[in-house]
PDB file of C-alpha atoms in Angstrom:
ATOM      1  CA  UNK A   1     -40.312  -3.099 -14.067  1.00 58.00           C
ATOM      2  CA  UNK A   2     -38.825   0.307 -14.110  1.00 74.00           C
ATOM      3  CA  UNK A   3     -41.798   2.993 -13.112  1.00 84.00           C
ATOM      4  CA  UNK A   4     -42.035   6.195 -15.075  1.00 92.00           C
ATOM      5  CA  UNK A   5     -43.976   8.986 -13.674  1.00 94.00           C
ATOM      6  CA  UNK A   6     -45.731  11.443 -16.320  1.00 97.00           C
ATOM      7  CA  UNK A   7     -44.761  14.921 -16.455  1.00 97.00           C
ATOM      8  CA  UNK A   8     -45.999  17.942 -17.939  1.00 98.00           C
ATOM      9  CA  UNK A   9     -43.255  20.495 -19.774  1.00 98.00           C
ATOM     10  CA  UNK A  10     -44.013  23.946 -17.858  1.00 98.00           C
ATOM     11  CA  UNK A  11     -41.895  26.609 -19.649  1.00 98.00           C
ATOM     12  CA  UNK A  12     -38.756  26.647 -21.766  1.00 97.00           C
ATOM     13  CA  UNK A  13     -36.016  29.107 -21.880  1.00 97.00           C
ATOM     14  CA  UNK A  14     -33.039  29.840 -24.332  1.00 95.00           C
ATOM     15  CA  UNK A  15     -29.656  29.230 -22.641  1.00 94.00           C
ATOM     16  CA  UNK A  16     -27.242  29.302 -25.973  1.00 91.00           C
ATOM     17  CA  UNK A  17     -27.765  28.762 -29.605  1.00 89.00           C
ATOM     18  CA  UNK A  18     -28.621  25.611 -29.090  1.00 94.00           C
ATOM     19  CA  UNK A  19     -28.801  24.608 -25.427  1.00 96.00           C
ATOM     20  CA  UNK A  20     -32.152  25.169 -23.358  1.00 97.00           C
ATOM     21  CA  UNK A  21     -33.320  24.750 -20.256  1.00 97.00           C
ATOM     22  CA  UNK A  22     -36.433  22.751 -19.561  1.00 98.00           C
ATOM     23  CA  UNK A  23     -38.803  23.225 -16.627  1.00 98.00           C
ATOM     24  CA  UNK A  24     -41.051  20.238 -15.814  1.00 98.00           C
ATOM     25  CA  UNK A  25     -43.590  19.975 -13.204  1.00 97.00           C
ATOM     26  CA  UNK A  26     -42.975  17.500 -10.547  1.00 94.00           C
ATOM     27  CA  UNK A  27     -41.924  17.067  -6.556  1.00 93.00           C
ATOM     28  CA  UNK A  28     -39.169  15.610  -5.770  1.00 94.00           C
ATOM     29  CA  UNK A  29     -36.637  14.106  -3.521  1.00 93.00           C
ATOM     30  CA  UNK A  30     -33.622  14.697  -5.108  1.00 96.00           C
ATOM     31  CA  UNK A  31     -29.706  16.021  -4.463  1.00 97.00           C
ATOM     32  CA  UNK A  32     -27.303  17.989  -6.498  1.00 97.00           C
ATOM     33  CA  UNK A  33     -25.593  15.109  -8.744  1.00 97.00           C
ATOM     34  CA  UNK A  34     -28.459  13.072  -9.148  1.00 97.00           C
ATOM     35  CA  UNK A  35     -30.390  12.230 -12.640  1.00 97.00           C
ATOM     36  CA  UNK A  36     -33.470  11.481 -14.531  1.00 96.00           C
ATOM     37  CA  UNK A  37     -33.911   8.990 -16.771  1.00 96.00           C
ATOM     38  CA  UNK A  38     -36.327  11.213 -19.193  1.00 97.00           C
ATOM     39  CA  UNK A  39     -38.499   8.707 -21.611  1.00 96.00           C
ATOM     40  CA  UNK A  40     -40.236   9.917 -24.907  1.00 95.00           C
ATOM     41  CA  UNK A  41     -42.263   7.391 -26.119  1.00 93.00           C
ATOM     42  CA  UNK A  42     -41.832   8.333 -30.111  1.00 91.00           C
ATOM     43  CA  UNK A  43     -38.045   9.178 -29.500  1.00 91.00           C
ATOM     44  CA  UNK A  44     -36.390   7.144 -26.922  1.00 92.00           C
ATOM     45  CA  UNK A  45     -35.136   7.466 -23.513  1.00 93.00           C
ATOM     46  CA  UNK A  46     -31.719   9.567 -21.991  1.00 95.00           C
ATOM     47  CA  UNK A  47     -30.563  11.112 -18.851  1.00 95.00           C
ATOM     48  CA  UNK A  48     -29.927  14.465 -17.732  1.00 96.00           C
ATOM     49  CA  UNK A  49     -28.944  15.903 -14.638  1.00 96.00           C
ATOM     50  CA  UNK A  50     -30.586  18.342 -12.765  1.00 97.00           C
ATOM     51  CA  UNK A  51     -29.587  22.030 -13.566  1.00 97.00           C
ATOM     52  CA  UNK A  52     -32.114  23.232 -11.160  1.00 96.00           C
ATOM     53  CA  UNK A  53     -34.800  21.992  -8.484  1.00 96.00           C
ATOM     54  CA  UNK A  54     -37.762  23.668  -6.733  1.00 95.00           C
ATOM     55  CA  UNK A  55     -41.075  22.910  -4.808  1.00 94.00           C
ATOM     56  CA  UNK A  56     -42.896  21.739  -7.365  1.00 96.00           C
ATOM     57  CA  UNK A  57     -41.307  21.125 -10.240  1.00 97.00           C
ATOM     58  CA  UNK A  58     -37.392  20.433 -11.726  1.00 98.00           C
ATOM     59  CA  UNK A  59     -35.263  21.866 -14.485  1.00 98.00           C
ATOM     60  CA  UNK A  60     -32.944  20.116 -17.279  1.00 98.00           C
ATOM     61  CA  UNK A  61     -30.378  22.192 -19.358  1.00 97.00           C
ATOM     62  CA  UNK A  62     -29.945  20.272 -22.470  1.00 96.00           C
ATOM     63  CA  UNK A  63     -27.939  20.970 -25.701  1.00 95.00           C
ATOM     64  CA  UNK A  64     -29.151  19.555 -28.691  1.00 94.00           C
ATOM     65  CA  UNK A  65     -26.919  17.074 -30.260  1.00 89.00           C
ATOM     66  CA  UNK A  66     -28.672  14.340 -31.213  1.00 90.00           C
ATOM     67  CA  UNK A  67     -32.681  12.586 -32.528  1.00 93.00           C
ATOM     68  CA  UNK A  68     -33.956  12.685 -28.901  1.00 95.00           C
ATOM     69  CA  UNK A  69     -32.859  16.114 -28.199  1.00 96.00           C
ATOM     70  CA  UNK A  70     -33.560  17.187 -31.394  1.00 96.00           C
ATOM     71  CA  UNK A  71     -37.383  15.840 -30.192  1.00 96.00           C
ATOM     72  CA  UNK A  72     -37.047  17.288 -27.474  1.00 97.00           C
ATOM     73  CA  UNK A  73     -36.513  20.624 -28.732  1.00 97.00           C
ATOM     74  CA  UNK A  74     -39.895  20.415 -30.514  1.00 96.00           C
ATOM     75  CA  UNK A  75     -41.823  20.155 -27.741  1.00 96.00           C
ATOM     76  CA  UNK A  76     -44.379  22.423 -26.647  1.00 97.00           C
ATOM     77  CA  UNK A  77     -45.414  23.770 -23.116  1.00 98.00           C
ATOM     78  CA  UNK A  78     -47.899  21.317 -21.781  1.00 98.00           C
ATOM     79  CA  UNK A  79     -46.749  18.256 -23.559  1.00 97.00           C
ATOM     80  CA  UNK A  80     -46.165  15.217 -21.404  1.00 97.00           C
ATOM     81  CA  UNK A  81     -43.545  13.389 -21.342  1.00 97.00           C
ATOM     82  CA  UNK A  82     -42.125  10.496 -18.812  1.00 97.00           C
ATOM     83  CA  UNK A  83     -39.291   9.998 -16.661  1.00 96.00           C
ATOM     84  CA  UNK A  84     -37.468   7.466 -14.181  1.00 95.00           C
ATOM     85  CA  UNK A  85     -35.405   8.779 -10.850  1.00 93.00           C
ATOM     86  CA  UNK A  86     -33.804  10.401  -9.758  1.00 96.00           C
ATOM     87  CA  UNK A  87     -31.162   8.072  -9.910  1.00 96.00           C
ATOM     88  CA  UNK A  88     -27.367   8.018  -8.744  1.00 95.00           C
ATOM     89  CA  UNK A  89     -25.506   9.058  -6.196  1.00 96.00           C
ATOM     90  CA  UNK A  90     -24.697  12.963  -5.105  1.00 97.00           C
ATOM     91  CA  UNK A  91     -22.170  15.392  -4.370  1.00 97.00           C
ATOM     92  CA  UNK A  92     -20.757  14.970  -0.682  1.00 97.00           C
ATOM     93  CA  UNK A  93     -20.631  18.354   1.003  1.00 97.00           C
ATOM     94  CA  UNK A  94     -18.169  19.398   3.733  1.00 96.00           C
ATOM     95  CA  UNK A  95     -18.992  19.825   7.322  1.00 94.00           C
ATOM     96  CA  UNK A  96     -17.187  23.438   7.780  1.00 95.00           C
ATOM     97  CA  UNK A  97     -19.732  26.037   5.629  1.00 95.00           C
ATOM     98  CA  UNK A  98     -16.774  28.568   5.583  1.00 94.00           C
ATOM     99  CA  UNK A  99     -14.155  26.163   4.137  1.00 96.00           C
ATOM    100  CA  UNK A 100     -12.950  27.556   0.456  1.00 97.00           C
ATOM    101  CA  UNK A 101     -14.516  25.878  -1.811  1.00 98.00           C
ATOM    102  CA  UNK A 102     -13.662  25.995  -5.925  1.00 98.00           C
ATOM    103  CA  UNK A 103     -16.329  24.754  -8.309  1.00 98.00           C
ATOM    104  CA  UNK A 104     -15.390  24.138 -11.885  1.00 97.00           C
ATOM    105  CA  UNK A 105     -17.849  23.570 -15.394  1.00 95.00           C
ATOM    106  CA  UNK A 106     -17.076  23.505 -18.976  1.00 90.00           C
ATOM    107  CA  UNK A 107     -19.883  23.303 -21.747  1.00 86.00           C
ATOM    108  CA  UNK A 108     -22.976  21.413 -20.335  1.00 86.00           C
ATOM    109  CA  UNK A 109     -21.168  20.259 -17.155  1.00 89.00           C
ATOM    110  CA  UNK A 110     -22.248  23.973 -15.986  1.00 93.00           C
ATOM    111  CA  UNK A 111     -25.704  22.616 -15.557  1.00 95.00           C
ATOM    112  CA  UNK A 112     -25.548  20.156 -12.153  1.00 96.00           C
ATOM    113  CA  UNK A 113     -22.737  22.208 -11.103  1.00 97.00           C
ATOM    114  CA  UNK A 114     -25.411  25.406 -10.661  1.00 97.00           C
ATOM    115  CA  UNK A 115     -27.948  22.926  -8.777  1.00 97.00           C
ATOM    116  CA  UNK A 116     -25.102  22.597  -6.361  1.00 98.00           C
ATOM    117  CA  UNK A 117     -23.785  25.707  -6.141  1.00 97.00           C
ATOM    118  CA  UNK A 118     -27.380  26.917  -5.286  1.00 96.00           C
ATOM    119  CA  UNK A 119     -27.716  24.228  -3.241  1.00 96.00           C
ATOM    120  CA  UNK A 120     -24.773  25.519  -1.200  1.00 97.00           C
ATOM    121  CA  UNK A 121     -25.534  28.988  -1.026  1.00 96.00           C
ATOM    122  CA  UNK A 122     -29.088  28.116   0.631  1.00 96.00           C
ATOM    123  CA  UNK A 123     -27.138  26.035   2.648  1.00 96.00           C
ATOM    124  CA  UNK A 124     -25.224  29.054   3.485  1.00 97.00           C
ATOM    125  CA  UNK A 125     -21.374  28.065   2.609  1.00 96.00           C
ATOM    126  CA  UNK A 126     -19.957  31.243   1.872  1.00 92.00           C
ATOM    127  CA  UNK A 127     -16.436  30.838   0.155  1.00 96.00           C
ATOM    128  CA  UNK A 128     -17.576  29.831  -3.233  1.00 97.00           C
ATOM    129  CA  UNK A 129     -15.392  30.429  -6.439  1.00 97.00           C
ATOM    130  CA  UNK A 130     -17.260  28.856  -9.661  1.00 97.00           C
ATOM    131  CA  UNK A 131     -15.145  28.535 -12.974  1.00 96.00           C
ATOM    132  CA  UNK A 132     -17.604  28.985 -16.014  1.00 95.00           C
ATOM    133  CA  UNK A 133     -16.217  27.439 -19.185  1.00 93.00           C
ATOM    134  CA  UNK A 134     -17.405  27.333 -22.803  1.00 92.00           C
ATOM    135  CA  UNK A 135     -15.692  26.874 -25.940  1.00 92.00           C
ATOM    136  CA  UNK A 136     -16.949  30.857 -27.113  1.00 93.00           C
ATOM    137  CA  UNK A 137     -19.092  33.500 -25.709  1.00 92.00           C
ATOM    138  CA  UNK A 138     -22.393  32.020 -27.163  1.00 91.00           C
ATOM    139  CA  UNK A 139     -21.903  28.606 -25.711  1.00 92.00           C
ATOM    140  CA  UNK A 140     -21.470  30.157 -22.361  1.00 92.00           C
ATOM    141  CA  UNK A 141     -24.309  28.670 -19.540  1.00 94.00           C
ATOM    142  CA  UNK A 142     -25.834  31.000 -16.971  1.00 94.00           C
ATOM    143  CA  UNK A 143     -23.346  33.825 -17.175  1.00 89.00           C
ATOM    144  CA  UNK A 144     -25.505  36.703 -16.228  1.00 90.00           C
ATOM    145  CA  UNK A 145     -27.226  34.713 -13.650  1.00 92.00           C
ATOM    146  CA  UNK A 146     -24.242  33.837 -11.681  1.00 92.00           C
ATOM    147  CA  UNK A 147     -22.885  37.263 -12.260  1.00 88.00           C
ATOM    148  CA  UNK A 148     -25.539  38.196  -9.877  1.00 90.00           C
ATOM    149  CA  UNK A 149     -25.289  35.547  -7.345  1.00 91.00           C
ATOM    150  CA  UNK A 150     -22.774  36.247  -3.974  1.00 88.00           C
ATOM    151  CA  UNK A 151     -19.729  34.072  -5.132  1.00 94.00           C
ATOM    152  CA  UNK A 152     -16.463  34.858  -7.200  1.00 93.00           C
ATOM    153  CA  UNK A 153     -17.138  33.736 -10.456  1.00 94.00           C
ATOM    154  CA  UNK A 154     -14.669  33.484 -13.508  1.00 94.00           C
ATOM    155  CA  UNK A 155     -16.099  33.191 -16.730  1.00 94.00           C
ATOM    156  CA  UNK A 156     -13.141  31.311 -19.995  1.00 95.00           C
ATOM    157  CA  UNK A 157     -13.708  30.385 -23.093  1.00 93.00           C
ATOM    158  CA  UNK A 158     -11.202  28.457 -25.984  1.00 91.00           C
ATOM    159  CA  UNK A 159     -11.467  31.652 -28.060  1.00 92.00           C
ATOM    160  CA  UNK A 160     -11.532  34.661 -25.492  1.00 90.00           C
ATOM    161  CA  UNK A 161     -14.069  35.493 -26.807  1.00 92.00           C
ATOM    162  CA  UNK A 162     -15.067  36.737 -23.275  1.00 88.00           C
ATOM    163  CA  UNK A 163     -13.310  36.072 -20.178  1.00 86.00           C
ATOM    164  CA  UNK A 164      -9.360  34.816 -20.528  1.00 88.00           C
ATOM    165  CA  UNK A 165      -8.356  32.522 -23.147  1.00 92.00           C
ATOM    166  CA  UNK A 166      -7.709  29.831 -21.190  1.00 93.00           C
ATOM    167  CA  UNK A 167      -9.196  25.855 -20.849  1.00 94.00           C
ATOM    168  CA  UNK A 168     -10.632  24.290 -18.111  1.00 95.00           C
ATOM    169  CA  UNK A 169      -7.681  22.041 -16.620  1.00 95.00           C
ATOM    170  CA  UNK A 170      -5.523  25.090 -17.083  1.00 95.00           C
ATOM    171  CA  UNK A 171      -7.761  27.766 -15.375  1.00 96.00           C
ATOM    172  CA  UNK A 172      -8.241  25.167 -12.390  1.00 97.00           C
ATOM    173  CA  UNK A 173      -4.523  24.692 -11.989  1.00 96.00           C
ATOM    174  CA  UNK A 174      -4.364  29.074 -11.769  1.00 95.00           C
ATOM    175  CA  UNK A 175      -6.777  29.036  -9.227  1.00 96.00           C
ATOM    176  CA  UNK A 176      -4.813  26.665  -7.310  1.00 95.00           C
ATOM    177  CA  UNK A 177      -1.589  28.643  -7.491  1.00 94.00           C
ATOM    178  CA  UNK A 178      -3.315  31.478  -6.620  1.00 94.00           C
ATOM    179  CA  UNK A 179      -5.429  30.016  -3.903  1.00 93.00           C
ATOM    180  CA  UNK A 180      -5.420  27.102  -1.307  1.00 95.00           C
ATOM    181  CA  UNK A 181      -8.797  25.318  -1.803  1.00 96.00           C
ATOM    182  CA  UNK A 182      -9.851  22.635   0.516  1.00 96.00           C
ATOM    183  CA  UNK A 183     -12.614  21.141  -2.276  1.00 98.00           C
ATOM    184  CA  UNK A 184     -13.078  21.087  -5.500  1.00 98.00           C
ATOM    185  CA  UNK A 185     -16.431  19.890  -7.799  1.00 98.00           C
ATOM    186  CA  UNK A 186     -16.041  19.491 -11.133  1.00 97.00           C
ATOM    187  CA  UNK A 187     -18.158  17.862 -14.124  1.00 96.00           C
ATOM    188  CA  UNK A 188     -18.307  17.859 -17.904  1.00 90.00           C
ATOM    189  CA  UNK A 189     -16.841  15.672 -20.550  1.00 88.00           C
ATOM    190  CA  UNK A 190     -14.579  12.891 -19.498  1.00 90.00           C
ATOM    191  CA  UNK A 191     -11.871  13.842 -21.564  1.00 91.00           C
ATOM    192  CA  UNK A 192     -11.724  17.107 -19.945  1.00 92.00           C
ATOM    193  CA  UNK A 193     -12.223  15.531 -16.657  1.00 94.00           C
ATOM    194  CA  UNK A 194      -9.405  13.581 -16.787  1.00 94.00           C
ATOM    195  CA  UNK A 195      -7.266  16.852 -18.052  1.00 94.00           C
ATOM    196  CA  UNK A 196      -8.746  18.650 -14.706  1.00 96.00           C
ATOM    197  CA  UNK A 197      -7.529  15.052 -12.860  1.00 96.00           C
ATOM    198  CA  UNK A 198      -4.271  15.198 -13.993  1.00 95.00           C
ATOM    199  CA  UNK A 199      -4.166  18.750 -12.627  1.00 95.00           C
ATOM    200  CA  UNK A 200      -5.037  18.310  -9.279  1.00 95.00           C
ATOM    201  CA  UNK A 201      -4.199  14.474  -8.578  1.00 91.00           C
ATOM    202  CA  UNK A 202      -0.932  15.339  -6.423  1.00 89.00           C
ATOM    203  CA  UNK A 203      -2.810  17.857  -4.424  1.00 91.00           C
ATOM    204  CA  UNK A 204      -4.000  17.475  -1.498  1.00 91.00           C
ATOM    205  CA  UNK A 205      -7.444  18.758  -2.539  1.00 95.00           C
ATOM    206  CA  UNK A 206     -10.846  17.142  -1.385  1.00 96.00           C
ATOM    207  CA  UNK A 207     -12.433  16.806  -5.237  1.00 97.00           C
ATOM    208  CA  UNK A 208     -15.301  15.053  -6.534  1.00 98.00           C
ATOM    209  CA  UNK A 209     -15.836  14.510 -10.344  1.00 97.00           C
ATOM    210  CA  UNK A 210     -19.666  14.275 -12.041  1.00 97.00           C
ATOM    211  CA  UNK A 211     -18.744  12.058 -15.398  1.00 93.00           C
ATOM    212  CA  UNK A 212     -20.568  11.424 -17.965  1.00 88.00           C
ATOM    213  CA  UNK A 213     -21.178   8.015 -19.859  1.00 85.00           C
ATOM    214  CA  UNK A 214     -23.613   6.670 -22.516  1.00 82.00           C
ATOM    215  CA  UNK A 215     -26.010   4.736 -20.055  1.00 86.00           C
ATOM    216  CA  UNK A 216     -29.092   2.781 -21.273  1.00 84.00           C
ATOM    217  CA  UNK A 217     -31.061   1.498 -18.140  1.00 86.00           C
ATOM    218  CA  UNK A 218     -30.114   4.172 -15.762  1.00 85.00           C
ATOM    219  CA  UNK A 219     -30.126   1.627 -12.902  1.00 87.00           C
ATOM    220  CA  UNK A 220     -27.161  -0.511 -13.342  1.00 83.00           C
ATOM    221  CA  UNK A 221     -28.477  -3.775 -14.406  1.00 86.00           C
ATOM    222  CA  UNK A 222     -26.880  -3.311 -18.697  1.00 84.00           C
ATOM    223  CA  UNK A 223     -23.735  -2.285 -17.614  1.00 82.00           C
ATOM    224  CA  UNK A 224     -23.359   0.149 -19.998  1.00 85.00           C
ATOM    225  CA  UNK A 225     -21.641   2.586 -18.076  1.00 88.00           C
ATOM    226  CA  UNK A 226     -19.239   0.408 -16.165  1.00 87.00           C
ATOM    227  CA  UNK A 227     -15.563   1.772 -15.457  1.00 86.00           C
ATOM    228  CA  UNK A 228     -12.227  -0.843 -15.836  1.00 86.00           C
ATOM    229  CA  UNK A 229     -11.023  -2.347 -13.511  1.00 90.00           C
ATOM    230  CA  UNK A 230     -13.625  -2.474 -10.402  1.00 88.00           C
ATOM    231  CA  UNK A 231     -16.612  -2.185 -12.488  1.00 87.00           C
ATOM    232  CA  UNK A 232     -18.276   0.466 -11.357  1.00 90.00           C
ATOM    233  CA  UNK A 233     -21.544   1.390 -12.800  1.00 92.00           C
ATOM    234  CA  UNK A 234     -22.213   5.516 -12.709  1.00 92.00           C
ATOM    235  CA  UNK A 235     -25.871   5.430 -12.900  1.00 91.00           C
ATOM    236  CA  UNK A 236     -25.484   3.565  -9.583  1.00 93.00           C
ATOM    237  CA  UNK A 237     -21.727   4.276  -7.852  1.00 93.00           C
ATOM    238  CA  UNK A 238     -21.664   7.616  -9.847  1.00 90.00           C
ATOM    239  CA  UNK A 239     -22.145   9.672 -12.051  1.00 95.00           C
ATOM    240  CA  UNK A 240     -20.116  11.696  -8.878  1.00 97.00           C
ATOM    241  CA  UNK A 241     -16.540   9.957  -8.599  1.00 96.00           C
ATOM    242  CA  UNK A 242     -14.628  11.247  -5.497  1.00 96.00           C
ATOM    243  CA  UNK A 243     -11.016  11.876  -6.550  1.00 95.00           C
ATOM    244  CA  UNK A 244     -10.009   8.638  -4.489  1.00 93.00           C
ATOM    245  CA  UNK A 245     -11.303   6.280  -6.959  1.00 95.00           C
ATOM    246  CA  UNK A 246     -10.877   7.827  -9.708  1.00 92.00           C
ATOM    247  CA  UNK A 247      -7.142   7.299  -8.829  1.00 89.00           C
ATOM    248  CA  UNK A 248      -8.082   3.380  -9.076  1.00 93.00           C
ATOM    249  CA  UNK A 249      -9.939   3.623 -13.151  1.00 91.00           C
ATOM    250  CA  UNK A 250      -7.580   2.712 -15.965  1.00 89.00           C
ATOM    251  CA  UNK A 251     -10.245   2.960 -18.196  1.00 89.00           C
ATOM    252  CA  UNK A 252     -11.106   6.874 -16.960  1.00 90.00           C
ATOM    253  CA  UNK A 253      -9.684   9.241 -19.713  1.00 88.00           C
ATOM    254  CA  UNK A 254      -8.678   6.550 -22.029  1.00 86.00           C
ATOM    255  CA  UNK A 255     -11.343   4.350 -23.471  1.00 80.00           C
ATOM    256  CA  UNK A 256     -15.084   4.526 -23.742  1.00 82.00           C
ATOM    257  CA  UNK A 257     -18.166   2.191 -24.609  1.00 83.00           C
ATOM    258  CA  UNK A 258     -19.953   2.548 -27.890  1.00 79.00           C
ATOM    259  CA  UNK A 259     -23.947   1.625 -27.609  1.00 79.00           C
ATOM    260  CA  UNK A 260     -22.718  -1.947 -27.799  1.00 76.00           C
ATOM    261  CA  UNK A 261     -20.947  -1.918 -25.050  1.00 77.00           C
ATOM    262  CA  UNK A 262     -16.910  -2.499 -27.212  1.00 80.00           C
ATOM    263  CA  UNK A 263     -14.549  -0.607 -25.630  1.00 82.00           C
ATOM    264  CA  UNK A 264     -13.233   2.230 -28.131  1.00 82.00           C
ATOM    265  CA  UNK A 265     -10.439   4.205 -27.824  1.00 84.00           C
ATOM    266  CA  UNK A 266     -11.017   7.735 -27.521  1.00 75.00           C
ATOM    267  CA  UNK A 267      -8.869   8.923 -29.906  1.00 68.00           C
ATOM    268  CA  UNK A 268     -10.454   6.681 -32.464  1.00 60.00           C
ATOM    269  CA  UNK A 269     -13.827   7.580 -32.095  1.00 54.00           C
ATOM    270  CA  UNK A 270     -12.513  11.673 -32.404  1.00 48.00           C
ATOM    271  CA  UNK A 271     -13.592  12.766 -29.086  1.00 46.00           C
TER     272      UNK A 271
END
């Protein structure tokens, strides 16, 4: 049986109009990439990545889209809740600390991408570029904290409403022109990841994806999350996809997995 460890909710802070970032009390053994399984008994159970991880407790950005984060949002500071993990595997990181590195988020993917950028600054790489995406300026993640931290960071949204005008795939592919990176780490929707794989896939970039899939056990026994045509499950061989096998999924970019498991087309369900 799966164990889930109690937790108590420690403080919550506004990120966006309707993404927040929760701080829950807890030690852990964990690496940028990774996830919880997070379990409310009244609501249901769904994972999040880590946006953030210290001593003695962890942090979860989460935007509210749905009954359990809806729930969630109604918590109070001291309520306990459960959770599973971490689970998954993590980003790799390269051997050379000064190699150029290019880091790239859009929407909620900015969350485990700021774990491991902080992660890599403690670490003390010191080439760091971080592309901040959003669709407008009040869905932006983190902006004045990474403002602050010692790295080149470019904020975009879809509107310009601050930053350029630009999308995600599109800003990477300017950096690229503009720059030679030797790695790139990149997470968010999987539509948009497979935009930002189409961008880089003939270059000769090191890159490692964090997807995202509806997953139900978190541990890779429902196969919920399982990618065509090797089968791999990315609460257990991902959620981080190096570029390498990426280049082996036919299903990556063009069909997902409703809660039944049916393939669907993403086009038909109007992702």
């Amino acid at each position: 049986m799966l164990k889930r460890n109690p937790t108590k909710l420690l403080s919550v802070k506004d990120e966006s109009i309707d993404t927040k970032t929760f701080e829950f009390e807890g030690r852990l053994n964990t690496s940028p990439g990774q996830f919880i399984m997070l379990t409310d008994y009244e609501n249901g159970e769904k994972p999040f990545s880590f946006s953030s991880v210290k001593e003695n407790s962890f942090c979860l950005t989460i935007k509210k889209r749905g009954e359990f984060t809806s729930a969630l949002f109604q918590k109070a500071v001291g309520n306990v809740l459960y959770f599973s993990g971490p689970h998954g595997n993590k980003f790799i990181l390269p051997e050379d600390k000064d190699t150029k590195i290019l880091i790239a988020g859009g929407g909620c993917g900015t969350a485990p991408l700021l774990y491991l950028l902080e992660s890599m600054l403690s670490q003390g790489y010191t080439d760091l570029t971080f592309i901040n995406g959003a669709r407008s300026k009040s869905d932006l993640l983190f902006s004045n904290h990474l403002s602050i931290l010692n790295i080149n960071c470019v904020d975009i949204t879809d509107d310009g409403s601050t930053g350029e005008a630009i999308l995600l795939p599109q800003a990477i592919g300017n950096e690229l022109q503009k720059e030679k990176y030797d790695y790139l780490y990149c997470a968010g929707p999987e539509l948009a990841m497979k935009a930002c794989y189409d961008i880089i896939k003939s270059n000769n970039i090191s890159a490692q994806f964090l997807l995202e899939r509806y997953m139900k056990c978190g541990v890779g026994i429902c196969g919920q999350c399982t990618l065509d045509p090797s089968g791999i499950r990315l609460c257990v061989e991902g959620p981080v996809v190096d570029k390498s096998v990426l280049d082996t999924l036919t299903e990556f970019g063009n069909y997902t997995r409703d809660v039944y498991g049916k393939r669907v087309d993403f086009n038909s369900c109007g992702i």
